One Martini backbone bead per residue (centre of mass of N, CA, C, O) as a GRO file, in nm:
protein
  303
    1UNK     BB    1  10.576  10.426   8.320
    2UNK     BB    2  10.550  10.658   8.546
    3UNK     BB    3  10.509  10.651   8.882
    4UNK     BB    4  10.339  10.898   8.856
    5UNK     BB    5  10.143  10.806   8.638
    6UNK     BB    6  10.072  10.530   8.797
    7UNK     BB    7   9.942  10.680   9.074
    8UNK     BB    8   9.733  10.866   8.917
    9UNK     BB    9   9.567  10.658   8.763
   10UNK     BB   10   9.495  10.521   9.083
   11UNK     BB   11   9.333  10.737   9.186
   12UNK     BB   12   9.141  10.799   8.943
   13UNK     BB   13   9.022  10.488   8.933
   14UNK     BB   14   8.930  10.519   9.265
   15UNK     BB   15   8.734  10.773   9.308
   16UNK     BB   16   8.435  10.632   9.320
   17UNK     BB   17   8.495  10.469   9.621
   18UNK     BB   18   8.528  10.668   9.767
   19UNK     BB   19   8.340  10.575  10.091
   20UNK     BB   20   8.327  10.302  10.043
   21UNK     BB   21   8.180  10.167  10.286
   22UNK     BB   22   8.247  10.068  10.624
   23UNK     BB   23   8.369  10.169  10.898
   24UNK     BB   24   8.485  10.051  11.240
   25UNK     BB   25   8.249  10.082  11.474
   26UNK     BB   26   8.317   9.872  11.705
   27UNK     BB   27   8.584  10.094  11.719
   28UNK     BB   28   8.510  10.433  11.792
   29UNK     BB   29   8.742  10.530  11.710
   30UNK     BB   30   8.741  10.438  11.378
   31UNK     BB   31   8.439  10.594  11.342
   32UNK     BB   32   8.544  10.902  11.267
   33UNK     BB   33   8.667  10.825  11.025
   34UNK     BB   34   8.714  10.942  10.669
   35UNK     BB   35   8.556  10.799  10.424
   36UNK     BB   36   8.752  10.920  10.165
   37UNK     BB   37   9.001  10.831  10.206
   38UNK     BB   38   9.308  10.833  10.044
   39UNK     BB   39   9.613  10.634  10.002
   40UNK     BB   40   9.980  10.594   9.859
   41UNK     BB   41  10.260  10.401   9.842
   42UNK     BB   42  10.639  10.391   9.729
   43UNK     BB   43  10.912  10.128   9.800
   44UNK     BB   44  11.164  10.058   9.737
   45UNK     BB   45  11.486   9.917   9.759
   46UNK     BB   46  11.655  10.178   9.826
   47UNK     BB   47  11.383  10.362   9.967
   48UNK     BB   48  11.223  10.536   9.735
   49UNK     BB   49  10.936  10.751   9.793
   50UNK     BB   50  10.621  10.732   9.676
   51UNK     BB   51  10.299  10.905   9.610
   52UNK     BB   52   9.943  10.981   9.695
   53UNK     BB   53   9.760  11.156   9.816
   54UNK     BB   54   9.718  11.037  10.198
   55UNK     BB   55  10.011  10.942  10.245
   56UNK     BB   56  10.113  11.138  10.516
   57UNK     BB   57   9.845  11.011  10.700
   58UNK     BB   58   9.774  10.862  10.992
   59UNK     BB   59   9.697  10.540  11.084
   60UNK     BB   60   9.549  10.235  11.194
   61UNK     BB   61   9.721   9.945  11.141
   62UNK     BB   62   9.653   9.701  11.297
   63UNK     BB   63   9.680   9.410  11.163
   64UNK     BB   64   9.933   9.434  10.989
   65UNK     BB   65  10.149   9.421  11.225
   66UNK     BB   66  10.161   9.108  11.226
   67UNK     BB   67  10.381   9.081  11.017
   68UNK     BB   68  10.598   9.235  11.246
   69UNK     BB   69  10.565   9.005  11.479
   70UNK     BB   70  10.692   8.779  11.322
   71UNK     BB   71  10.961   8.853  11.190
   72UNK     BB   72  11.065   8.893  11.505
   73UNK     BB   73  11.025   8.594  11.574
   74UNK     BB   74  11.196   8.478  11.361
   75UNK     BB   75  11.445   8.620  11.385
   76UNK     BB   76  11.446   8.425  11.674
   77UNK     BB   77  11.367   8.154  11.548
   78UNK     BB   78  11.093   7.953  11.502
   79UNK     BB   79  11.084   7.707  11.721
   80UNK     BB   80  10.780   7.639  11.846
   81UNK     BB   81  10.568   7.820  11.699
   82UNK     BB   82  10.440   7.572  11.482
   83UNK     BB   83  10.311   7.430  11.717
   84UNK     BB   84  10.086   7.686  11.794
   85UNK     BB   85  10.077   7.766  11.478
   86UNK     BB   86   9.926   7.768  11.170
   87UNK     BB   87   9.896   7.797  10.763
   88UNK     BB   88   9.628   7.824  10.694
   89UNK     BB   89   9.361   7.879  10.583
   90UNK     BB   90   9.035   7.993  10.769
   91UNK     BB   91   8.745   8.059  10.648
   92UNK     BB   92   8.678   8.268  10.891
   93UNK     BB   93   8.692   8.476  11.071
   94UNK     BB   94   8.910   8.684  11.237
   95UNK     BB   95   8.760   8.613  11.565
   96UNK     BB   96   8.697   8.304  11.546
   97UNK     BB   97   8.594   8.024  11.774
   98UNK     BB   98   8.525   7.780  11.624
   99UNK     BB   99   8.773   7.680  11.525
  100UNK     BB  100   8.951   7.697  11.817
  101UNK     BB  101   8.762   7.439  11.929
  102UNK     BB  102   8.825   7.231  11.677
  103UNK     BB  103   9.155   7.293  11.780
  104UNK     BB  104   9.240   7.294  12.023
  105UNK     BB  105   9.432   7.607  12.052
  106UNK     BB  106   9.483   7.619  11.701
  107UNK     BB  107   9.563   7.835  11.524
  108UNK     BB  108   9.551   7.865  11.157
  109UNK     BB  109   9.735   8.138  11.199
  110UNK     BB  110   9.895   8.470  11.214
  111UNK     BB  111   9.642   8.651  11.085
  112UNK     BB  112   9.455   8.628  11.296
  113UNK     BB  113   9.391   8.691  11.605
  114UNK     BB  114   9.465   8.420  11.786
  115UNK     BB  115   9.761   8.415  11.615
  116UNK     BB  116   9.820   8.701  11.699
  117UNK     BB  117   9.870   8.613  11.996
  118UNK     BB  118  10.016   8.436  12.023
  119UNK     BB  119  10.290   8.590  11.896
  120UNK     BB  120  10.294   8.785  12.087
  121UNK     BB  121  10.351   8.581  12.332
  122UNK     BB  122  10.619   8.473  12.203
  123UNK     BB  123  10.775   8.764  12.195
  124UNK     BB  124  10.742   8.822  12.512
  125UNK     BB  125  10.952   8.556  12.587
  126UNK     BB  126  11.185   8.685  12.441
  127UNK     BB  127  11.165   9.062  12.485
  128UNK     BB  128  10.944   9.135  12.729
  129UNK     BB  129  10.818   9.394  12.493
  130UNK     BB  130  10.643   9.378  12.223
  131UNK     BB  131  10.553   9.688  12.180
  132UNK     BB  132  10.839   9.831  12.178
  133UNK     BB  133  10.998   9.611  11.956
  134UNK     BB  134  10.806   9.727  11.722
  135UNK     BB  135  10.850  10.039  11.756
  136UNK     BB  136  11.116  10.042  11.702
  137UNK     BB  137  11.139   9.925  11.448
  138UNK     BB  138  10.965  10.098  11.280
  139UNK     BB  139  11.106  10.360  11.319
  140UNK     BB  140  11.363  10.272  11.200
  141UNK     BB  141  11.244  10.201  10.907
  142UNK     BB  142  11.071  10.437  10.879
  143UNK     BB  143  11.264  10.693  10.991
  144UNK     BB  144  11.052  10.741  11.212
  145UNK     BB  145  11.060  10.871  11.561
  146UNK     BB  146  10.699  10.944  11.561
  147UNK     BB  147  10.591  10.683  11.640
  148UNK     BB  148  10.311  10.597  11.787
  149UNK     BB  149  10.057  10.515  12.034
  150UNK     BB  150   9.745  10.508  11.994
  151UNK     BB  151   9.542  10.554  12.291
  152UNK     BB  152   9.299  10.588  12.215
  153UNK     BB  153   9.253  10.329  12.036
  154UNK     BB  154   9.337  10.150  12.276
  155UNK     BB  155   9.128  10.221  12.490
  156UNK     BB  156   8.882  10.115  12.266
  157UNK     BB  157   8.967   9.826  12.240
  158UNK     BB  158   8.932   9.730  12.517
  159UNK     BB  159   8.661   9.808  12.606
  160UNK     BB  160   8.598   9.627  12.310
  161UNK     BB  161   8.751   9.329  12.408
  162UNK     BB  162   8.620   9.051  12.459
  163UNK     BB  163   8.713   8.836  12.235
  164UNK     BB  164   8.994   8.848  12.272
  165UNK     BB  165   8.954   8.748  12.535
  166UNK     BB  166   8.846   8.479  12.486
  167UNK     BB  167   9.046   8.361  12.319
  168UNK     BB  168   9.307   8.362  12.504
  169UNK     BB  169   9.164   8.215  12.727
  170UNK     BB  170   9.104   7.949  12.567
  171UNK     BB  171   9.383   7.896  12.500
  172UNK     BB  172   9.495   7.852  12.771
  173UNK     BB  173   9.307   7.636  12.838
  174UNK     BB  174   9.527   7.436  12.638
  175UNK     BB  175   9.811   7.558  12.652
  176UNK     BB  176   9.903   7.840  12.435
  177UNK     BB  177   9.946   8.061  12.704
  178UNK     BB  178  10.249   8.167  12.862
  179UNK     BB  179  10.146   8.480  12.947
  180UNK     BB  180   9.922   8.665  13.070
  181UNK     BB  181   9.676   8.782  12.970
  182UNK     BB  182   9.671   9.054  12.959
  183UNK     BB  183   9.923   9.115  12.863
  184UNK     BB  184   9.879   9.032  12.579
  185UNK     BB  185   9.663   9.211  12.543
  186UNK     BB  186   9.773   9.492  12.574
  187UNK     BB  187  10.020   9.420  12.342
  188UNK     BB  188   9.854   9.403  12.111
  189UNK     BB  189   9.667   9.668  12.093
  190UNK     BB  190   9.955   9.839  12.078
  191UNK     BB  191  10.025   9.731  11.807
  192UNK     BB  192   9.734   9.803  11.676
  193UNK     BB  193   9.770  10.126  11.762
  194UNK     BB  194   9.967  10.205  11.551
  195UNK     BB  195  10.077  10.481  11.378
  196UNK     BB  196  10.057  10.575  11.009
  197UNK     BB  197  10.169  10.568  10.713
  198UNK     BB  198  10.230  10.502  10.392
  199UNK     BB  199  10.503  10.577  10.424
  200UNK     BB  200  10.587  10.443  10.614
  201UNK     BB  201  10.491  10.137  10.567
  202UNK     BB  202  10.649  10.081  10.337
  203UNK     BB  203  10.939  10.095  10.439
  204UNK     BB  204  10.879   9.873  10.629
  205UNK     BB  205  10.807   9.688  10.415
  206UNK     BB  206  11.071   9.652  10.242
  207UNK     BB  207  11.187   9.417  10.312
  208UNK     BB  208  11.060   9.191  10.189
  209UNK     BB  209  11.131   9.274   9.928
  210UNK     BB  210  11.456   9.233  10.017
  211UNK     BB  211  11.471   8.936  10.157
  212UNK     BB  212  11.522   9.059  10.458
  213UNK     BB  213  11.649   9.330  10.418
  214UNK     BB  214  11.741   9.597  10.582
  215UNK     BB  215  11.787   9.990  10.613
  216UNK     BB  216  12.113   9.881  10.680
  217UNK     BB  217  12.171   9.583  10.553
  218UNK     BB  218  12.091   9.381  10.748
  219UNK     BB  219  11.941   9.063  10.874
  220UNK     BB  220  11.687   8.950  10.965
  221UNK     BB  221  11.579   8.759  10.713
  222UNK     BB  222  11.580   8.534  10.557
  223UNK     BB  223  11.513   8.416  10.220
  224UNK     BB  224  11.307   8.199  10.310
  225UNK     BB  225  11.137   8.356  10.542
  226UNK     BB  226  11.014   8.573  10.377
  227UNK     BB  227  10.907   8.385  10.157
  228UNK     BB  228  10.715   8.271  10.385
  229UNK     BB  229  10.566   8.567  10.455
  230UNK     BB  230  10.438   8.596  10.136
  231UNK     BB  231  10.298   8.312  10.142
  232UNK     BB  232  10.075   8.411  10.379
  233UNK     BB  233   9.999   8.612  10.318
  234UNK     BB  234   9.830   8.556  10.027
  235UNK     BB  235   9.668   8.296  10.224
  236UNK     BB  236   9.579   8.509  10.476
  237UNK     BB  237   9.593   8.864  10.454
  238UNK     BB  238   9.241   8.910  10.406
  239UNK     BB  239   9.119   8.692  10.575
  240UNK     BB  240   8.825   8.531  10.389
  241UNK     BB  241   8.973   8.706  10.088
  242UNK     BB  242   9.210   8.592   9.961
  243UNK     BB  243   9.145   8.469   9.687
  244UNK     BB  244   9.024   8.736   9.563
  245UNK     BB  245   9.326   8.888   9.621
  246UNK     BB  246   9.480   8.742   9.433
  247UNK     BB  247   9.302   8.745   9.187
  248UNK     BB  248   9.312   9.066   9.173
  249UNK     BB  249   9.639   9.114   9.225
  250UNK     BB  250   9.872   8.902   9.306
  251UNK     BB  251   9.998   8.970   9.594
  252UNK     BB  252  10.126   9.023   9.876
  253UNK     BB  253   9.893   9.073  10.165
  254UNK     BB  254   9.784   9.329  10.465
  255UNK     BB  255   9.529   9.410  10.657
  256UNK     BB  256   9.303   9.620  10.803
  257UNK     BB  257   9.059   9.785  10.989
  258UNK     BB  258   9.180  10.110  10.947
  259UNK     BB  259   9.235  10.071  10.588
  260UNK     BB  260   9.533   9.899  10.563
  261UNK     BB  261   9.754   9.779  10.273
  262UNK     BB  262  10.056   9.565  10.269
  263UNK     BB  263  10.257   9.532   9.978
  264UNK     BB  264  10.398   9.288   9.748
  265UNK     BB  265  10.699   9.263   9.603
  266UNK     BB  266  10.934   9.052   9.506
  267UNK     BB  267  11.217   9.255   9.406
  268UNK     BB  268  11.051   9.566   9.414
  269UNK     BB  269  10.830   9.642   9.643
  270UNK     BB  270  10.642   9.850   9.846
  271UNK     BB  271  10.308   9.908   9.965
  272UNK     BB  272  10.065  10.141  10.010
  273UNK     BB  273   9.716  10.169  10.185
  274UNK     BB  274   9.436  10.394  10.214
  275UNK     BB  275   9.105  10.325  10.339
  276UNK     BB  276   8.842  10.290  10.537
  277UNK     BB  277   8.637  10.155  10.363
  278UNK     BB  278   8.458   9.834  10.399
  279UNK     BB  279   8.394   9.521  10.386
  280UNK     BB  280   8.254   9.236  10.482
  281UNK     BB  281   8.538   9.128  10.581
  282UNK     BB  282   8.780   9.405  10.597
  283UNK     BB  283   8.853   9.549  10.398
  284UNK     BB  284   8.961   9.800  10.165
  285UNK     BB  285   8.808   9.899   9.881
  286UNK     BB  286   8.976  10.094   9.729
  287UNK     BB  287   9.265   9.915   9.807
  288UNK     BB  288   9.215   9.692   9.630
  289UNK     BB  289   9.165   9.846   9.371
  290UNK     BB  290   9.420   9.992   9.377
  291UNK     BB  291   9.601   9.723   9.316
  292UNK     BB  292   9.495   9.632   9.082
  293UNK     BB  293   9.582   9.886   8.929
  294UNK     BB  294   9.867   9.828   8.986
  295UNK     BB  295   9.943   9.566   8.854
  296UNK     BB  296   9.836   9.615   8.596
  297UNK     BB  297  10.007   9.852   8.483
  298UNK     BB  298  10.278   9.686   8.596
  299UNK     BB  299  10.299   9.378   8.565
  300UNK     BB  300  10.341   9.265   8.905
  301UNK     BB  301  10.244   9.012   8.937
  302UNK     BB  302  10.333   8.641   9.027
  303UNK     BB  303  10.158   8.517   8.797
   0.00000   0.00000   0.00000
């Protein structure tokens, strides 16, 4: 089955969702998108990326982010993270204290809110400003130099951020928060409120897929690194439904709360999708049928 035909297949199966969930309206800003849009896109390992549907509308990346400033931290050694940070799957919310009081200021992961302050706070110590040095990159890797921190959605999340104050003040009270608490948050912020297309999203993450090649062929993570941030994917990248999106689609992705989602084929391929309308968990309810129906056309599951 050609390209055309299997994103045409997945867009016809997924038809009947588009809407379904509710948007993220505790961020005012993202209250207003319309749950009806629904876009995917595919980036080959050479670049070559095809869509279909709202493929081309920029949305708000959200915690997808968190993937790609672990791997900016980890491209400059691993050094201390996983002292700061664990790997398992955190099993309750994304923005839960509960368990980060159990843990005593070590976050269960760096794809929850918590776990991905630290890694902001990590690479804020390491390159001075965390959200310029992920701007970069990101357009550097979609080839998009238009790509920007939507400002109205960043003032947005401060405003309602309570929560992440919460969470980075209590890991401070532990020593996990090594630049002042403000800074961090507001460089996470702005890494999550930077705005992508689908079409771009697929580019950025091409790399992963590429066992950690850049789109200029220099390599930013080995290939061992590579493939344990899509072994993280896989077990922690969808908040608390890791293990159903593992069942239904099978391979490494990573979610937001802006409806989209970046998966992984590894040696074959990024995908992007995005839906704005969620599930209680957080996920995009279409996004996530899309990507299903994506790897069974494909036999491309990893399993």
């Amino acid at each position: 089955m050609e390209w055309n035909q299997v994103l045409g297949r997945v867009v016809e199966e997924v038809a009947p969702l588009r809407g379904s969930g509710v948007v993220a309206d505790y961020i005012p800003a993202l209250a207003r998108v319309d749950p009806a849009r629904f876009g995917i896109a595919v980036a080959d390992l050479e670049g070559r990326v095809r869509g279909a549907g709202d493929w081309e509308m920029p949305f708000s990346m959200q915690s997808i982010s968190k993937v790609f400033t672990l791997a900016l931290v980890l491209s400059r050694g691993d050094g201390t993270l996983w002292n700061r940070v664990g790997r398992e799957p955190s099993g309750n919310a994304f923005n839960s204290l509960i368990q980060l009081e159990h843990e005593r200021g070590i976050p269960r992961n760096p794809f929850i809110n918590a776990g991905a302050l630290t890694v902001t706070d990590e690479l804020i110590s390491r390159v001075g400003d965390a959200g310029e040095e992920l701007l970069a990159f990101l357009r550097a890797e979609s080839g998009n130099p238009g790509l920007r921190v939507d400002e109205e959605v960043a003032s947005s999340e401060v405003a309602h951020g309570d929560r992440n104050l919460a969470l980075t003040h209590f890991m401070a009270s532990y020593g996990n928060v090594r630049n002042p608490v403000p800074t961090v948050l507001d460089q996470y912020v702005r890494q999550c409120s930077i705005g992508m297309s689908c079409r771009d999203l697929a580019l950025a993450g091409r790399f992963l897929a590429a066992h950690g090649v850049r789109r200029d062929g220099t390599e930013l993570l080995t290939r061992r690194q590579a493939k344990r941030i899509n072994a993280i994917m896989l077990t922690c990248g969808t908040y608390d439904a890791a293990g159903e999106f593992a069942y239904r689609v099978g391979i490494p992705g990573k979610s937001g709360v802006g409806g989209g989602i970046l998966a992984i084929v590894p040696g074959r391929c990024a995908i992007a999708v995005w839906s704005p309308g969620l599930d209680a968990r957080g996920n995009s309810v279409a996004g996530v049928a899309a990507l299903d129906h994506f790897t069974t056309l494909t036999g491309w599951s990893i399993f």
